[in-house]
mmCIF file of C-alpha atoms in Angstrom:
data_model
loop_
_atom_site.group_PDB
_atom_site.id
_atom_site.type_symbol
_atom_site.label_atom_id
_atom_site.label_comp_id
_atom_site.label_asym_id
_atom_site.label_seq_id
_atom_site.Cartn_x
_atom_site.Cartn_y
_atom_site.Cartn_z
ATOM 1 C CA MET X 28 31.582 -13.892 -8.491
ATOM 2 C CA CYS X 29 28.464 -16.006 -8.785
ATOM 3 C CA VAL X 30 27.891 -17.895 -11.973
ATOM 4 C CA ARG X 31 24.702 -17.065 -13.773
ATOM 5 C CA ASP X 32 23.645 -20.654 -14.352
ATOM 6 C CA LYS X 33 20.327 -21.280 -12.657
ATOM 7 C CA LYS X 34 19.676 -24.748 -14.034
ATOM 8 C CA ASN X 35 20.396 -26.439 -10.695
ATOM 9 C CA PHE X 36 18.037 -24.204 -8.733
ATOM 10 C CA PHE X 37 14.343 -23.573 -8.440
ATOM 11 C CA PHE X 38 13.547 -20.141 -9.814
ATOM 12 C CA PHE X 39 9.982 -18.863 -9.994
ATOM 13 C CA ASP X 40 10.236 -18.463 -13.739
ATOM 14 C CA ASN X 41 12.778 -20.536 -15.615
ATOM 15 C CA ASN X 42 12.608 -18.087 -18.509
ATOM 16 C CA VAL X 43 13.981 -15.207 -16.445
ATOM 17 C CA GLU X 44 17.180 -13.742 -17.801
ATOM 18 C CA ILE X 45 19.692 -13.087 -15.068
ATOM 19 C CA LYS X 46 21.728 -9.947 -15.660
ATOM 20 C CA ILE X 47 24.899 -9.140 -13.751
ATOM 21 C CA ASN X 48 24.194 -7.136 -10.568
ATOM 22 C CA SER X 49 20.432 -7.588 -10.862
ATOM 23 C CA LEU X 50 18.245 -8.679 -7.977
ATOM 24 C CA GLU X 51 17.911 -12.073 -9.637
ATOM 25 C CA HIS X 52 21.713 -12.300 -9.699
ATOM 26 C CA ALA X 53 21.797 -11.507 -5.972
ATOM 27 C CA TYR X 54 19.306 -14.304 -5.271
ATOM 28 C CA LEU X 55 21.344 -16.700 -7.382
ATOM 29 C CA CYS X 56 24.369 -15.772 -5.267
ATOM 30 C CA VAL X 57 22.336 -16.563 -2.138
ATOM 31 C CA LEU X 58 21.557 -19.993 -3.565
ATOM 32 C CA GLU X 59 25.211 -20.512 -4.394
ATOM 33 C CA GLU X 60 26.014 -19.564 -0.784
ATOM 34 C CA ASN X 61 28.022 -16.520 -1.809
ATOM 35 C CA LEU X 62 26.391 -14.158 0.648
ATOM 36 C CA ASP X 63 29.064 -11.451 0.441
ATOM 37 C CA VAL X 64 28.485 -10.955 -3.287
ATOM 38 C CA ALA X 65 24.716 -11.173 -2.817
ATOM 39 C CA TYR X 66 24.938 -8.504 -0.128
ATOM 40 C CA SER X 67 26.958 -6.142 -2.303
ATOM 41 C CA ILE X 68 24.485 -6.558 -5.171
ATOM 42 C CA PHE X 69 21.489 -5.952 -2.905
ATOM 43 C CA CYS X 70 23.199 -2.812 -1.551
ATOM 44 C CA ARG X 71 23.466 -1.437 -5.103
ATOM 45 C CA ASN X 72 19.738 -1.860 -5.719
ATOM 46 C CA ASP X 73 17.911 1.007 -4.044
ATOM 47 C CA SER X 74 14.480 -0.594 -4.128
ATOM 48 C CA PRO X 75 12.232 -2.157 -1.499
ATOM 49 C CA ARG X 76 13.417 -5.617 -2.626
ATOM 50 C CA GLY X 77 17.079 -4.577 -2.554
ATOM 51 C CA LEU X 78 16.723 -3.068 0.910
ATOM 52 C CA TRP X 79 14.961 -6.220 2.124
ATOM 53 C CA GLY X 80 17.724 -8.282 0.506
ATOM 54 C CA THR X 81 20.393 -6.593 2.620
ATOM 55 C CA SER X 82 18.433 -7.444 5.771
ATOM 56 C CA LEU X 83 17.819 -10.978 4.500
ATOM 57 C CA VAL X 84 21.526 -11.617 3.922
ATOM 58 C CA GLU X 85 22.360 -10.255 7.354
ATOM 59 C CA ILE X 86 19.778 -12.613 8.864
ATOM 60 C CA LEU X 87 21.234 -15.527 6.884
ATOM 61 C CA LYS X 88 24.660 -14.599 8.262
ATOM 62 C CA ASN X 89 23.129 -14.548 11.774
ATOM 63 C CA TYR X 90 23.543 -10.855 12.488
ATOM 64 C CA LEU X 91 21.207 -8.001 11.781
ATOM 65 C CA GLU X 92 22.211 -4.359 11.547
ATOM 66 C CA LYS X 93 19.874 -3.090 8.829
ATOM 67 C CA TYR X 94 16.448 -3.843 10.241
ATOM 68 C CA PRO X 95 13.753 -4.634 7.706
ATOM 69 C CA THR X 96 10.626 -2.525 7.722
ATOM 70 C CA TYR X 97 7.102 -3.716 8.462
ATOM 71 C CA PHE X 98 6.258 -3.618 4.751
ATOM 72 C CA GLN X 99 9.458 -5.346 3.637
ATOM 73 C CA ILE X 100 8.656 -8.225 5.976
ATOM 74 C CA ARG X 101 5.035 -8.327 4.814
ATOM 75 C CA ASN X 102 5.953 -8.206 1.131
ATOM 76 C CA PHE X 103 8.996 -10.472 0.958
ATOM 77 C CA LEU X 104 9.348 -12.849 3.919
ATOM 78 C CA GLU X 105 6.929 -15.479 2.610
ATOM 79 C CA ILE X 106 8.300 -15.387 -0.914
ATOM 80 C CA ASP X 107 11.897 -15.744 0.195
ATOM 81 C CA LEU X 108 11.202 -18.411 2.804
ATOM 82 C CA ASP X 109 9.369 -20.450 0.178
ATOM 83 C CA PHE X 110 12.245 -19.856 -2.250
ATOM 84 C CA LEU X 111 14.791 -21.142 0.283
ATOM 85 C CA ILE X 112 12.678 -24.196 1.156
ATOM 86 C CA LYS X 113 12.187 -25.117 -2.500
ATOM 87 C CA ASN X 114 15.931 -24.818 -3.064
ATOM 88 C CA GLU X 115 16.653 -26.945 0.032
ATOM 89 C CA LYS X 116 18.708 -24.259 1.765
ATOM 90 C CA LEU X 117 17.839 -25.611 5.185
ATOM 91 C CA SER X 118 20.534 -23.772 7.144
ATOM 92 C CA TYR X 119 19.214 -20.519 5.670
ATOM 93 C CA VAL X 120 15.664 -21.534 6.501
ATOM 94 C CA GLU X 121 16.791 -22.165 10.087
ATOM 95 C CA SER X 122 18.477 -18.753 10.256
ATOM 96 C CA LEU X 123 15.372 -17.042 8.943
ATOM 97 C CA LEU X 124 13.134 -18.927 11.364
ATOM 98 C CA GLY X 125 15.567 -18.132 14.162
ATOM 99 C CA SER X 126 15.079 -14.413 13.517
ATOM 100 C CA LEU X 127 11.289 -14.499 13.886
ATOM 101 C CA ASP X 128 11.125 -13.658 17.567
ATOM 102 C CA PHE X 129 13.129 -10.525 16.885
ATOM 103 C CA ILE X 130 11.416 -9.415 13.679
ATOM 104 C CA SER X 131 8.003 -10.065 15.209
ATOM 105 C CA GLY X 132 8.690 -6.842 17.074
ATOM 106 C CA ILE X 133 8.618 -5.114 13.681
ATOM 107 C CA ASN X 134 5.748 -7.055 12.121
ATOM 108 C CA GLN X 135 3.560 -9.116 14.443
ATOM 109 C CA GLU X 136 2.221 -11.266 11.582
ATOM 110 C CA VAL X 137 5.503 -13.093 10.892
ATOM 111 C CA TYR X 138 4.378 -16.350 12.492
ATOM 112 C CA LYS X 139 1.251 -16.405 10.342
ATOM 113 C CA PHE X 140 3.332 -15.708 7.233
ATOM 114 C CA VAL X 141 5.637 -18.611 8.069
ATOM 115 C CA ALA X 142 2.680 -20.886 8.817
ATOM 116 C CA ARG X 143 1.221 -20.130 5.395
ATOM 117 C CA VAL X 144 4.520 -21.053 3.692
ATOM 118 C CA MET X 145 4.760 -24.262 5.694
ATOM 119 C CA LEU X 146 1.188 -25.204 4.766
ATOM 120 C CA HIS X 147 1.957 -24.535 1.109
ATOM 121 C CA ASN X 148 4.981 -26.827 1.352
ATOM 122 C CA LYS X 149 2.962 -29.553 3.126
ATOM 123 C CA LEU X 150 4.924 -29.164 6.354
ATOM 124 C CA TYR X 151 1.733 -29.418 8.375
ATOM 125 C CA LYS X 152 3.063 -29.957 11.894
ATOM 126 C CA ILE X 153 5.466 -27.042 11.567
ATOM 127 C CA ALA X 154 2.678 -24.919 10.082
ATOM 128 C CA TYR X 155 0.415 -25.779 12.987
ATOM 129 C CA ASN X 156 3.093 -24.830 15.518
ATOM 130 C CA TYR X 157 3.517 -21.424 13.881
ATOM 131 C CA MET X 158 -0.241 -20.901 13.707
ATOM 132 C CA ILE X 159 -0.489 -21.544 17.450
ATOM 133 C CA LYS X 160 2.424 -19.193 18.080
ATOM 134 C CA SER X 161 0.717 -16.571 15.947
ATOM 135 C CA LYS X 162 -2.559 -17.077 17.806
ATOM 136 C CA ASP X 163 -0.788 -16.644 21.146
ATOM 137 C CA PHE X 164 0.882 -13.477 19.859
ATOM 138 C CA TYR X 165 -2.078 -11.881 18.077
ATOM 139 C CA TYR X 166 -5.366 -13.679 18.657
ATOM 140 C CA ASN X 167 -7.697 -11.294 16.806
ATOM 141 C CA ASP X 168 -6.561 -12.165 13.298
ATOM 142 C CA PRO X 169 -9.466 -13.548 11.229
ATOM 143 C CA GLU X 170 -7.162 -14.864 8.514
ATOM 144 C CA LEU X 171 -5.272 -16.914 11.080
ATOM 145 C CA HIS X 172 -8.501 -18.434 12.411
ATOM 146 C CA PHE X 173 -9.494 -19.294 8.848
ATOM 147 C CA MET X 174 -6.114 -21.012 8.346
ATOM 148 C CA LEU X 175 -6.565 -22.928 11.603
ATOM 149 C CA ALA X 176 -10.089 -23.959 10.637
ATOM 150 C CA SER X 177 -8.782 -25.238 7.289
ATOM 151 C CA TYR X 178 -5.991 -27.112 9.036
ATOM 152 C CA TYR X 179 -8.375 -28.707 11.526
ATOM 153 C CA TYR X 180 -10.864 -29.555 8.791
ATOM 154 C CA ASN X 181 -8.171 -31.306 6.757
ATOM 155 C CA SER X 182 -7.075 -33.116 9.935
ATOM 156 C CA MET X 183 -10.695 -34.243 10.471
ATOM 157 C CA ASN X 184 -10.856 -32.414 13.784
ATOM 158 C CA TYR X 185 -14.242 -30.905 12.985
ATOM 159 C CA GLU X 186 -15.041 -29.546 16.454
ATOM 160 C CA ALA X 187 -11.807 -27.537 16.500
ATOM 161 C CA ALA X 188 -12.490 -26.467 12.909
ATOM 162 C CA ARG X 189 -15.940 -25.235 13.931
ATOM 163 C CA PHE X 190 -14.516 -23.239 16.815
ATOM 164 C CA SER X 191 -11.843 -21.604 14.629
ATOM 165 C CA ILE X 192 -14.209 -20.783 11.773
ATOM 166 C CA ASN X 193 -16.665 -19.243 14.229
ATOM 167 C CA GLU X 194 -13.877 -17.109 15.665
ATOM 168 C CA CYS X 195 -13.047 -15.959 12.134
ATOM 169 C CA LEU X 196 -16.668 -15.162 11.341
ATOM 170 C CA ASN X 197 -17.108 -13.319 14.638
ATOM 171 C CA MET X 198 -14.492 -10.881 13.314
ATOM 172 C CA ILE X 199 -15.595 -10.754 9.656
ATOM 173 C CA SER X 200 -19.117 -12.070 9.376
ATOM 174 C CA ASN X 201 -19.371 -11.889 5.581
ATOM 175 C CA TYR X 202 -16.001 -13.446 4.679
ATOM 176 C CA TYR X 203 -17.134 -15.687 1.839
ATOM 177 C CA PRO X 204 -14.388 -18.374 1.969
ATOM 178 C CA ALA X 205 -15.051 -18.745 5.706
ATOM 179 C CA LEU X 206 -18.773 -19.069 5.116
ATOM 180 C CA GLU X 207 -18.120 -21.826 2.575
ATOM 181 C CA LEU X 208 -15.771 -23.636 4.946
ATOM 182 C CA LYS X 209 -18.284 -23.321 7.800
ATOM 183 C CA PHE X 210 -20.894 -25.011 5.604
ATOM 184 C CA LYS X 211 -18.467 -27.882 4.874
ATOM 185 C CA ILE X 212 -17.592 -28.228 8.550
ATOM 186 C CA GLU X 213 -21.240 -28.284 9.616
ATOM 187 C CA GLU X 214 -21.948 -31.023 7.048
ATOM 188 C CA LYS X 215 -19.297 -33.195 8.716
ATOM 189 C CA LEU X 216 -20.746 -32.601 12.174
ATOM 190 C CA VAL X 217 -24.289 -33.694 11.280
#
């Protein structure tokens, strides 16, 4: 059984009370590398998060029988990947990243989701690689072009930033954050 002492781990809210057999308890078991107990707790929680948790544990164990849904991936992949990175569970991060080619068949935005987490964690080169993979997989995503423009802008590659922001604005011409970024990019190119 997993101990309910979270002091050695990053939790999103340190004031959260962890009750036995709760979803929080299952995530604590994941962090303590007790995947069998985590799995059994997730199975007892008939909720979107619990159902995702069963798929997550299977992915972390490098087999997948209970496929996650499009919405489970959209709602929970980023949060859990960030959670694993912050808790330095690198083998789990690798397992999750290793599943992306497969789960991209369920939700084509997975590479963008991963890129966003990597950007948030200042893993810029990895983020860039996933943005390019996402662009190759699904080019017509304005949010992705905005992310690329931001990346290029911060890398001082203003011509590439201009191209990406224009691609974004070609898809959503009134996207305010993109309009602001375009203005900043154009100032650098003068």
